[in-house]
PDB file of C-alpha atoms in Angstrom:
ATOM      1  CA  ARG F  29      24.494 -34.479  85.002  1.00 65.00           C
ATOM      2  CA  TRP F  30      27.109 -34.637  82.281  1.00 69.00           C
ATOM      3  CA  ASN F  31      26.422 -37.730  80.134  1.00 82.00           C
ATOM      4  CA  GLY F  32      28.499 -36.360  77.240  1.00 85.00           C
ATOM      5  CA  HIS F  33      25.900 -33.927  75.880  1.00 91.00           C
ATOM      6  CA  GLY F  34      28.193 -30.951  75.232  1.00 92.00           C
ATOM      7  CA  VAL F  35      26.146 -29.445  72.405  1.00 93.00           C
ATOM      8  CA  TYR F  36      22.926 -29.277  74.397  1.00 95.00           C
ATOM      9  CA  LEU F  37      24.441 -28.157  77.704  1.00 96.00           C
ATOM     10  CA  GLY F  38      26.847 -25.660  76.138  1.00 97.00           C
ATOM     11  CA  HIS F  39      24.210 -23.912  74.058  1.00 97.00           C
ATOM     12  CA  TYR F  40      21.650 -23.989  76.868  1.00 97.00           C
ATOM     13  CA  CYS F  41      24.105 -22.411  79.305  1.00 97.00           C
ATOM     14  CA  LEU F  42      25.161 -19.891  76.666  1.00 97.00           C
ATOM     15  CA  MET F  43      21.527 -18.838  76.171  1.00 97.00           C
ATOM     16  CA  LEU F  44      21.175 -18.342  79.940  1.00 97.00           C
ATOM     17  CA  CYS F  45      24.277 -16.128  79.794  1.00 97.00           C
ATOM     18  CA  CYS F  46      22.803 -14.158  76.892  1.00 96.00           C
ATOM     19  CA  TYR F  47      19.532 -13.711  78.785  1.00 96.00           C
ATOM     20  CA  ARG F  48      21.468 -11.962  81.544  1.00 95.00           C
ATOM     21  CA  LEU F  49      23.578  -9.959  79.074  1.00 94.00           C
ATOM     22  CA  ALA F  50      20.425  -8.737  77.342  1.00 95.00           C
ATOM     23  CA  GLY F  51      19.184  -7.247  80.592  1.00 91.00           C
ATOM     24  CA  GLY F  52      17.393 -10.195  82.102  1.00 84.00           C
ATOM     25  CA  ASP F  53      17.413 -10.650  85.827  1.00 90.00           C
ATOM     26  CA  ALA F  54      19.309 -13.329  87.718  1.00 91.00           C
ATOM     27  CA  LYS F  55      16.350 -15.704  88.143  1.00 93.00           C
ATOM     28  CA  TYR F  56      18.176 -18.413  86.143  1.00 95.00           C
ATOM     29  CA  ALA F  57      21.632 -17.670  87.585  1.00 95.00           C
ATOM     30  CA  GLU F  58      21.732 -20.684  89.907  1.00 96.00           C
ATOM     31  CA  HIS F  59      20.735 -23.016  87.077  1.00 96.00           C
ATOM     32  CA  GLN F  60      23.313 -21.362  84.798  1.00 97.00           C
ATOM     33  CA  GLN F  61      26.040 -21.843  87.416  1.00 96.00           C
ATOM     34  CA  GLN F  62      25.121 -25.513  87.837  1.00 96.00           C
ATOM     35  CA  ILE F  63      25.307 -26.155  84.090  1.00 96.00           C
ATOM     36  CA  ALA F  64      28.621 -24.274  83.834  1.00 96.00           C
ATOM     37  CA  GLU F  65      30.025 -26.467  86.603  1.00 94.00           C
ATOM     38  CA  VAL F  66      28.830 -29.617  84.817  1.00 94.00           C
ATOM     39  CA  LEU F  67      30.566 -28.374  81.655  1.00 94.00           C
ATOM     40  CA  ARG F  68      33.742 -27.673  83.641  1.00 92.00           C
ATOM     41  CA  GLN F  69      33.618 -31.223  84.982  1.00 91.00           C
ATOM     42  CA  GLY F  70      33.088 -32.508  81.435  1.00 90.00           C
ATOM     43  CA  PHE F  71      36.277 -30.787  80.276  1.00 90.00           C
ATOM     44  CA  ARG F  72      38.176 -32.117  83.291  1.00 86.00           C
ATOM     45  CA  SER F  73      36.921 -35.669  82.720  1.00 85.00           C
ATOM     46  CA  GLN F  74      38.812 -35.946  79.417  1.00 79.00           C
ATOM     47  CA  ARG F  75      42.383 -37.162  79.611  1.00 71.00           C
ATOM     48  CA  SER F  76      43.658 -33.979  78.001  1.00 70.00           C
ATOM     49  CA  GLY F  77      41.238 -31.775  79.956  1.00 69.00           C
ATOM     50  CA  ALA F  78      40.791 -29.771  76.793  1.00 85.00           C
ATOM     51  CA  TRP F  79      37.600 -30.876  75.050  1.00 89.00           C
ATOM     52  CA  VAL F  80      34.124 -32.306  75.556  1.00 91.00           C
ATOM     53  CA  PRO F  81      32.133 -34.676  73.343  1.00 91.00           C
ATOM     54  CA  SER F  82      29.277 -33.143  71.366  1.00 94.00           C
ATOM     55  CA  TYR F  83      27.059 -36.141  72.067  1.00 93.00           C
ATOM     56  CA  PRO F  84      27.781 -39.371  73.947  1.00 90.00           C
ATOM     57  CA  HIS F  85      29.258 -41.061  70.850  1.00 92.00           C
ATOM     58  CA  ARG F  86      30.170 -38.136  68.524  1.00 93.00           C
ATOM     59  CA  ALA F  87      32.523 -35.184  68.818  1.00 93.00           C
ATOM     60  CA  TRP F  88      33.273 -32.107  66.713  1.00 95.00           C
ATOM     61  CA  ALA F  89      36.041 -29.652  67.626  1.00 94.00           C
ATOM     62  CA  PHE F  90      33.766 -26.648  67.059  1.00 95.00           C
ATOM     63  CA  ASP F  91      31.210 -27.821  69.626  1.00 96.00           C
ATOM     64  CA  CYS F  92      33.663 -27.248  72.478  1.00 95.00           C
ATOM     65  CA  LEU F  93      33.622 -23.499  71.864  1.00 97.00           C
ATOM     66  CA  PRO F  94      30.029 -22.673  72.933  1.00 97.00           C
ATOM     67  CA  CYS F  95      30.750 -24.718  76.068  1.00 96.00           C
ATOM     68  CA  LEU F  96      33.924 -22.740  76.788  1.00 96.00           C
ATOM     69  CA  LEU F  97      32.231 -19.403  76.151  1.00 97.00           C
ATOM     70  CA  ALA F  98      29.337 -20.355  78.448  1.00 97.00           C
ATOM     71  CA  VAL F  99      31.747 -21.263  81.260  1.00 96.00           C
ATOM     72  CA  ARG F 100      33.748 -18.064  80.692  1.00 96.00           C
ATOM     73  CA  LEU F 101      30.676 -15.787  80.602  1.00 96.00           C
ATOM     74  CA  THR F 102      29.280 -17.434  83.726  1.00 96.00           C
ATOM     75  CA  ASP F 103      32.562 -16.687  85.514  1.00 95.00           C
ATOM     76  CA  VAL F 104      32.420 -13.070  84.326  1.00 94.00           C
ATOM     77  CA  GLN F 105      28.782 -12.655  85.329  1.00 95.00           C
ATOM     78  CA  GLU F 106      29.418 -14.155  88.758  1.00 93.00           C
ATOM     79  CA  GLY F 107      32.517 -12.036  89.337  1.00 92.00           C
ATOM     80  CA  ARG F 108      34.735 -15.101  89.669  1.00 90.00           C
ATOM     81  CA  ASN F 109      38.474 -15.276  89.211  1.00 85.00           C
ATOM     82  CA  LEU F 110      38.948 -15.936  85.494  1.00 86.00           C
ATOM     83  CA  ASN F 111      42.075 -18.051  85.899  1.00 85.00           C
ATOM     84  CA  ALA F 112      40.142 -21.353  85.953  1.00 86.00           C
ATOM     85  CA  SER F 113      38.141 -20.692  82.778  1.00 89.00           C
ATOM     86  CA  GLY F 114      41.215 -19.067  81.229  1.00 91.00           C
ATOM     87  CA  LYS F 115      43.119 -22.309  81.788  1.00 91.00           C
ATOM     88  CA  LEU F 116      40.328 -24.282  80.078  1.00 92.00           C
ATOM     89  CA  VAL F 117      40.549 -21.943  77.079  1.00 94.00           C
ATOM     90  CA  ALA F 118      44.370 -22.160  76.944  1.00 94.00           C
ATOM     91  CA  ASP F 119      44.264 -25.954  77.253  1.00 93.00           C
ATOM     92  CA  HIS F 120      41.665 -26.164  74.490  1.00 94.00           C
ATOM     93  CA  LEU F 121      43.709 -23.945  72.145  1.00 95.00           C
ATOM     94  CA  ARG F 122      46.735 -26.187  72.716  1.00 93.00           C
ATOM     95  CA  PHE F 123      44.531 -29.218  72.038  1.00 93.00           C
ATOM     96  CA  ARG F 124      43.249 -27.682  68.767  1.00 93.00           C
ATOM     97  CA  GLN F 125      46.817 -26.926  67.663  1.00 93.00           C
ATOM     98  CA  THR F 126      48.194 -30.368  68.481  1.00 92.00           C
ATOM     99  CA  VAL F 127      45.892 -33.379  68.997  1.00 91.00           C
ATOM    100  CA  ALA F 128      42.928 -32.124  66.941  1.00 92.00           C
ATOM    101  CA  MET F 129      45.019 -30.534  64.183  1.00 93.00           C
ATOM    102  CA  ASP F 130      44.230 -31.463  60.603  1.00 93.00           C
ATOM    103  CA  GLN F 131      47.791 -31.730  59.321  1.00 92.00           C
ATOM    104  CA  ALA F 132      46.736 -31.175  55.696  1.00 90.00           C
ATOM    105  CA  THR F 133      45.288 -27.692  56.341  1.00 92.00           C
ATOM    106  CA  GLY F 134      46.785 -26.491  59.629  1.00 93.00           C
ATOM    107  CA  PHE F 135      43.324 -25.944  61.106  1.00 95.00           C
ATOM    108  CA  ALA F 136      41.497 -27.920  63.784  1.00 95.00           C
ATOM    109  CA  CYS F 137      39.729 -30.955  62.395  1.00 95.00           C
ATOM    110  CA  THR F 138      35.980 -31.076  62.017  1.00 95.00           C
ATOM    111  CA  GLU F 139      35.021 -34.411  63.577  1.00 95.00           C
ATOM    112  CA  MET F 140      37.027 -36.085  66.344  1.00 93.00           C
ATOM    113  CA  ASP F 141      37.100 -39.532  67.875  1.00 92.00           C
ATOM    114  CA  PRO F 142      34.797 -39.166  70.925  1.00 87.00           C
ATOM    115  CA  ARG F 143      37.156 -41.258  73.066  1.00 84.00           C
ATOM    116  CA  THR F 144      40.530 -39.770  72.165  1.00 86.00           C
ATOM    117  CA  GLY F 145      39.894 -36.421  70.454  1.00 87.00           C
ATOM    118  CA  ARG F 146      41.981 -37.502  67.454  1.00 89.00           C
ATOM    119  CA  PRO F 147      40.846 -36.224  64.027  1.00 94.00           C
ATOM    120  CA  LEU F 148      38.324 -38.276  62.059  1.00 95.00           C
ATOM    121  CA  ALA F 149      37.577 -35.658  59.381  1.00 94.00           C
ATOM    122  CA  GLY F 150      39.626 -32.773  58.023  1.00 93.00           C
ATOM    123  CA  ALA F 151      38.988 -29.072  58.484  1.00 94.00           C
ATOM    124  CA  ARG F 152      35.925 -27.535  56.822  1.00 95.00           C
ATOM    125  CA  GLY F 153      35.031 -23.932  56.151  1.00 95.00           C
ATOM    126  CA  CYS F 154      31.817 -23.996  58.195  1.00 95.00           C
ATOM    127  CA  ALA F 155      33.641 -25.195  61.325  1.00 96.00           C
ATOM    128  CA  ILE F 156      36.485 -22.707  60.884  1.00 97.00           C
ATOM    129  CA  ALA F 157      34.066 -19.793  60.378  1.00 96.00           C
ATOM    130  CA  GLY F 158      32.011 -20.831  63.402  1.00 96.00           C
ATOM    131  CA  SER F 159      35.169 -21.181  65.472  1.00 96.00           C
ATOM    132  CA  ILE F 160      36.193 -17.651  64.559  1.00 97.00           C
ATOM    133  CA  CYS F 161      32.874 -16.331  65.889  1.00 96.00           C
ATOM    134  CA  PHE F 162      33.484 -17.868  69.327  1.00 97.00           C
ATOM    135  CA  LEU F 163      37.261 -17.502  69.522  1.00 97.00           C
ATOM    136  CA  GLY F 164      36.943 -13.753  69.024  1.00 96.00           C
ATOM    137  CA  HIS F 165      35.469 -13.670  72.544  1.00 95.00           C
ATOM    138  CA  LEU F 166      37.768 -16.274  74.074  1.00 96.00           C
ATOM    139  CA  ALA F 167      41.182 -15.672  72.484  1.00 96.00           C
ATOM    140  CA  PRO F 168      41.222 -12.541  70.293  1.00 96.00           C
ATOM    141  CA  ALA F 169      44.900 -12.730  69.267  1.00 96.00           C
ATOM    142  CA  HIS F 170      44.582 -16.388  68.255  1.00 95.00           C
ATOM    143  CA  CYS F 171      41.374 -15.538  66.415  1.00 96.00           C
ATOM    144  CA  ARG F 172      43.019 -12.782  64.350  1.00 97.00           C
ATOM    145  CA  ASP F 173      45.683 -15.234  63.193  1.00 96.00           C
ATOM    146  CA  LEU F 174      43.084 -17.909  62.483  1.00 96.00           C
ATOM    147  CA  TYR F 175      40.984 -15.479  60.425  1.00 97.00           C
ATOM    148  CA  ALA F 176      43.965 -14.310  58.366  1.00 96.00           C
ATOM    149  CA  ARG F 177      44.916 -17.907  57.541  1.00 95.00           C
ATOM    150  CA  PHE F 178      41.274 -18.810  56.830  1.00 96.00           C
ATOM    151  CA  LYS F 179      40.855 -15.874  54.475  1.00 94.00           C
ATOM    152  CA  GLU F 180      44.074 -16.745  52.663  1.00 93.00           C
ATOM    153  CA  GLY F 181      43.184 -20.396  52.157  1.00 92.00           C
ATOM    154  CA  TYR F 182      39.397 -20.391  51.832  1.00 93.00           C
ATOM    155  CA  TRP F 183      38.257 -17.017  50.397  1.00 93.00           C
ATOM    156  CA  ILE F 184      37.188 -17.145  46.763  1.00 92.00           C
ATOM    157  CA  GLU F 185      35.944 -14.601  44.240  1.00 91.00           C
ATOM    158  CA  GLN F 186      34.658 -15.628  40.832  1.00 90.00           C
ATOM    159  CA  GLY F 187      33.030 -13.836  37.957  1.00 91.00           C
ATOM    160  CA  GLU F 188      32.818 -10.153  37.157  1.00 90.00           C
ATOM    161  CA  GLY F 189      30.399  -7.261  37.549  1.00 89.00           C
ATOM    162  CA  SER F 190      26.896  -8.204  38.670  1.00 89.00           C
ATOM    163  CA  GLY F 191      27.779 -11.878  38.163  1.00 90.00           C
ATOM    164  CA  LYS F 192      30.588 -11.777  40.696  1.00 92.00           C
ATOM    165  CA  ILE F 193      30.307 -14.153  43.597  1.00 92.00           C
ATOM    166  CA  ALA F 194      32.524 -14.136  46.667  1.00 92.00           C
ATOM    167  CA  GLY F 195      32.636 -16.094  49.893  1.00 93.00           C
ATOM    168  CA  PHE F 196      34.384 -18.730  51.953  1.00 93.00           C
ATOM    169  CA  ARG F 197      34.841 -22.212  50.559  1.00 93.00           C
ATOM    170  CA  GLU F 198      33.788 -25.303  52.479  1.00 94.00           C
ATOM    171  CA  TRP F 199      36.950 -27.153  51.510  1.00 88.00           C
ATOM    172  CA  PRO F 200      40.501 -25.869  51.066  1.00 83.00           C
ATOM    173  CA  ARG F 201      41.798 -25.150  47.559  1.00 77.00           C
ATOM    174  CA  ALA F 202      43.861 -28.348  47.622  1.00 73.00           C
ATOM    175  CA  HIS F 203      40.569 -30.283  47.846  1.00 72.00           C
ATOM    176  CA  ASP F 204      39.682 -29.328  44.236  1.00 67.00           C
TER     177      ASP F 204
END
């Protein structure tokens, strides 16, 4: 059953996919397929068909990605036509670039309204970095562009020699 628990169901299904990828047998395949279908229905139940809530009353744009990857990997593992999961991915990318877009940064927002998908909180480095990890498997070309823009706007290096520190910022430079 769906009940708006995208985080739990997406990660659970993804772990069942990973079990099979790591050489496990198909003893959980039926359960995996059932969860993937529930996730598919969750995406379809939204007006835009492009996102799922993280929890019944909370939603983060990033949390859709483990759900999408779980559905996609299940289709691959079951030898299904990838057009259906490919459409979910394409619809979600359009959603991220329009409805869920944080206009100040040009990245998908962090938290969304669980009823409409509209942004409630701007983009953050942790969500962008996590998105890159999943989008590399779902939409490589989009991911390359996302990474280049993320690096340009969020990468920081400070100090010199052994005191040098480098990494991705949580907030964009304009947030300073």
